[in-house]
XYZ file of N, CA and C in Angstrom:
291
model
N 16.488 3.986 26.710
C 15.061 4.212 26.843
C 14.322 3.356 25.819
N 13.376 2.602 26.276
C 12.590 1.719 25.417
C 11.412 2.478 24.814
N 11.282 2.445 23.505
C 10.161 3.105 22.834
C 9.125 2.039 22.486
N 7.875 2.283 22.794
C 6.843 1.292 22.505
C 6.635 1.138 21.004
N 6.251 -0.064 20.619
C 5.912 -0.334 19.218
C 4.444 -0.015 18.999
N 4.156 0.500 17.867
C 2.776 0.790 17.502
C 2.339 -0.216 16.451
N 1.101 -0.645 16.538
C 0.529 -1.508 15.517
C -0.199 -0.612 14.526
N 0.172 -0.731 13.283
C -0.471 0.041 12.228
C -1.246 -0.933 11.366
N -2.528 -0.754 11.315
C -3.362 -1.599 10.471
C -3.447 -0.983 9.093
N -3.264 -1.790 8.068
C -3.368 -1.251 6.716
C -4.788 -0.790 6.420
N -5.756 -1.235 7.227
C -7.111 -0.724 7.057
C -7.214 0.694 7.607
N -6.287 1.079 8.511
C -6.260 2.444 9.014
C -5.647 3.404 8.007
N -4.993 2.860 7.005
C -4.446 3.676 5.932
C -5.482 3.711 4.821
N -5.773 4.885 4.379
C -6.805 5.032 3.372
C -6.235 4.728 2.001
N -6.946 3.945 1.248
C -6.526 3.558 -0.084
C -7.501 4.149 -1.079
N -6.992 4.848 -2.035
C -7.839 5.436 -3.067
C -7.460 4.839 -4.406
N -8.442 4.489 -5.177
C -8.203 4.006 -6.526
C -8.482 5.134 -7.485
N -7.564 5.353 -8.363
C -7.751 6.367 -9.382
C -8.038 5.609 -10.666
N -9.298 5.491 -10.975
C -9.705 4.766 -12.172
C -10.965 5.390 -12.731
N -11.070 5.345 -14.011
C -12.276 5.843 -14.651
C -13.111 4.639 -15.063
N -13.859 4.113 -14.135
C -14.729 2.981 -14.425
C -16.027 3.508 -15.006
N -16.512 2.822 -15.976
C -17.790 3.192 -16.545
C -17.695 4.212 -17.663
N -16.490 4.533 -18.120
C -16.364 5.450 -19.253
C -16.494 4.643 -20.526
N -17.274 5.103 -21.426
C -17.487 4.389 -22.686
C -16.461 4.770 -23.725
N -15.869 3.808 -24.347
C -14.928 3.891 -25.456
C -14.354 5.236 -25.806
N -14.828 5.814 -26.925
C -14.218 7.022 -27.456
C -14.892 8.293 -26.969
N -15.816 8.188 -26.042
C -16.506 9.368 -25.536
C -17.624 9.831 -26.449
N -17.859 9.101 -27.532
C -18.878 9.486 -28.493
C -20.260 8.979 -28.138
N -20.414 8.367 -26.995
C -21.729 7.892 -26.573
C -22.145 6.598 -27.231
N -21.202 5.868 -27.806
C -21.490 4.628 -28.518
C -22.122 3.561 -27.653
N -21.359 2.569 -27.258
C -21.897 1.436 -26.514
C -21.781 1.662 -25.015
N -22.633 0.971 -24.289
C -22.568 1.024 -22.830
C -21.359 0.223 -22.365
N -20.708 0.664 -21.287
C -19.555 -0.090 -20.778
C -19.990 -1.432 -20.209
N -19.096 -2.386 -20.270
C -19.338 -3.715 -19.706
C -19.183 -3.622 -18.189
N -20.259 -3.887 -17.419
C -20.163 -3.757 -15.964
C -19.140 -4.698 -15.341
N -18.769 -5.781 -16.018
C -17.773 -6.684 -15.446
C -16.363 -6.116 -15.551
N -16.201 -5.009 -16.293
C -14.895 -4.356 -16.363
C -14.632 -3.487 -15.142
N -15.662 -3.152 -14.387
C -15.513 -2.273 -13.227
C -14.749 -2.981 -12.107
N -14.051 -2.200 -11.296
C -13.345 -2.742 -10.138
C -14.357 -3.345 -9.177
N -14.113 -4.586 -8.772
C -15.004 -5.276 -7.838
C -14.360 -5.495 -6.481
N -13.072 -5.810 -6.466
C -12.397 -6.072 -5.187
C -11.010 -5.432 -5.168
N -10.600 -5.050 -3.973
C -9.242 -4.580 -3.726
C -8.741 -5.341 -2.503
N -7.643 -6.045 -2.644
C -7.051 -6.792 -1.544
C -5.741 -6.122 -1.156
N -5.649 -5.698 0.096
C -4.438 -5.059 0.606
C -3.613 -6.110 1.329
N -2.305 -6.135 1.034
C -1.433 -7.083 1.717
C -0.198 -6.362 2.238
N 0.236 -6.703 3.428
C -0.464 -7.553 4.376
C -1.677 -6.812 4.945
N -2.704 -7.553 5.411
C -3.901 -6.895 5.945
C -3.648 -6.147 7.251
N -2.659 -6.572 8.027
C -2.257 -5.866 9.249
C -0.748 -6.001 9.381
N -0.168 -5.175 10.225
C 1.266 -5.271 10.438
C 1.707 -4.382 11.569
N 2.933 -4.554 11.983
C 3.517 -3.727 13.041
C 4.686 -2.952 12.458
N 4.764 -1.687 12.868
C 5.854 -0.827 12.427
C 6.442 -0.147 13.654
N 7.715 -0.350 13.871
C 8.401 0.336 14.976
C 8.669 1.778 14.553
N 8.894 2.642 15.527
C 9.251 4.025 15.224
C 10.492 4.007 14.335
N 10.401 4.641 13.182
C 11.498 4.655 12.219
C 11.550 3.439 11.321
N 10.750 2.406 11.640
C 10.706 1.199 10.825
C 9.776 1.368 9.641
N 9.805 0.400 8.738
C 8.970 0.476 7.547
C 8.224 -0.832 7.317
N 7.157 -0.729 6.558
C 6.350 -1.873 6.138
C 5.857 -1.573 4.734
N 6.096 -2.477 3.795
C 5.642 -2.287 2.418
C 4.254 -2.895 2.237
N 3.305 -2.070 1.796
C 1.961 -2.543 1.495
C 1.819 -2.745 -0.008
N 0.903 -3.614 -0.379
C 0.597 -3.842 -1.782
C -0.910 -3.946 -1.953
N -1.372 -3.755 -3.163
C -2.806 -3.867 -3.454
C -3.003 -4.644 -4.740
N -3.934 -5.587 -4.704
C -4.333 -6.316 -5.901
C -5.762 -5.905 -6.216
N -5.968 -5.408 -7.421
C -7.275 -4.911 -7.853
C -7.826 -5.885 -8.884
N -9.087 -6.301 -8.699
C -9.708 -7.263 -9.616
C -11.046 -6.738 -10.126
N -11.370 -7.102 -11.354
C -12.646 -6.696 -11.952
C -13.712 -7.757 -11.692
N -14.874 -7.577 -12.312
C -16.003 -8.489 -12.116
C -15.788 -9.883 -12.672
N -14.762 -10.060 -13.512
C -14.420 -11.396 -14.019
C -13.274 -11.999 -13.203
N -12.953 -11.371 -12.065
C -11.882 -11.801 -11.168
C -10.510 -11.740 -11.830
N -10.368 -10.848 -12.809
C -9.084 -10.647 -13.465
C -8.367 -9.487 -12.778
N -7.066 -9.648 -12.555
C -6.278 -8.544 -12.013
C -6.237 -7.439 -13.056
N -6.476 -6.213 -12.613
C -6.456 -5.071 -13.524
C -5.407 -4.072 -13.051
N -4.895 -3.334 -14.002
C -3.866 -2.344 -13.703
C -4.511 -0.970 -13.594
N -4.585 -0.470 -12.377
C -5.089 0.880 -12.130
C -4.130 1.545 -11.148
N -4.111 2.860 -11.180
C -3.268 3.597 -10.238
C -3.859 3.487 -8.841
N -3.015 3.268 -7.865
C -3.430 3.189 -6.470
C -2.752 4.329 -5.725
N -3.526 5.089 -4.970
C -2.975 6.191 -4.176
C -3.106 5.842 -2.701
N -1.998 5.856 -1.983
C -1.973 5.530 -0.558
C -1.939 6.819 0.242
N -2.757 6.891 1.288
C -2.723 8.020 2.219
C -2.881 7.480 3.628
N -2.499 8.261 4.609
C -2.625 7.863 6.005
C -3.750 8.646 6.664
N -4.405 8.022 7.606
C -5.459 8.711 8.349
C -4.888 9.471 9.546
N -3.611 9.209 9.914
C -2.984 9.913 11.033
C -1.477 9.973 10.811
N -1.023 11.059 10.187
C 0.384 11.225 9.873
C 1.281 11.360 11.084
N 0.701 11.567 12.276
C 1.528 11.633 13.477
C 1.887 10.229 13.977
N 1.212 9.206 13.476
C 1.494 7.820 13.865
C 2.316 7.117 12.791
N 1.925 7.296 11.536
C 2.636 6.654 10.432
C 2.437 7.466 9.163
N 3.464 7.465 8.319
C 3.355 8.079 6.999
C 3.367 6.962 5.971
N 2.894 7.276 4.777
C 2.928 6.302 3.688
C 3.244 7.054 2.403
N 4.135 6.474 1.602
C 4.482 7.143 0.350
C 3.641 6.597 -0.795
N 3.879 7.095 -1.982
C 3.083 6.726 -3.145
C 3.176 5.266 -3.547
N 4.224 4.585 -3.105
C 4.366 3.162 -3.437
C 3.807 2.238 -2.358
N 3.257 2.823 -1.270
C 2.700 2.015 -0.189
C 3.689 1.698 0.915
N 4.826 2.387 0.946
C 5.817 2.152 2.010
C 5.417 2.958 3.241
N 5.082 2.238 4.319
C 4.655 2.841 5.574
C 5.871 3.023 6.476
N 5.970 4.194 7.109
C 7.057 4.467 8.061
C 6.454 4.851 9.388
N 6.861 4.184 10.469
C 6.379 4.503 11.823
C 6.957 5.834 12.287
N 6.100 6.696 12.840
C 6.532 8.010 13.288
C 6.593 8.078 14.803
N 5.501 7.727 15.479
C 5.492 7.782 16.945
C 4.941 6.497 17.501
């Protein structure tokens, strides 16, 4: 029996950034944060892909600030439809149906 392949777009998977942008130094109300330190872009790779039932696809995210520097922030991956595909904390997508 042939099972159809499903196309899973990484844009259909919700990406959440866990970052505290805009927090000032020691919390003492000193200086204003530098707006160029805030996250400006998130690039998901690959932007689209195909996952067969039981197959996997590894997603990645590059996060950049206002100076176009890569920054290290926690990335949380979630799926918008767990009956089609699941995704783990590292961005590994698994086709379900």
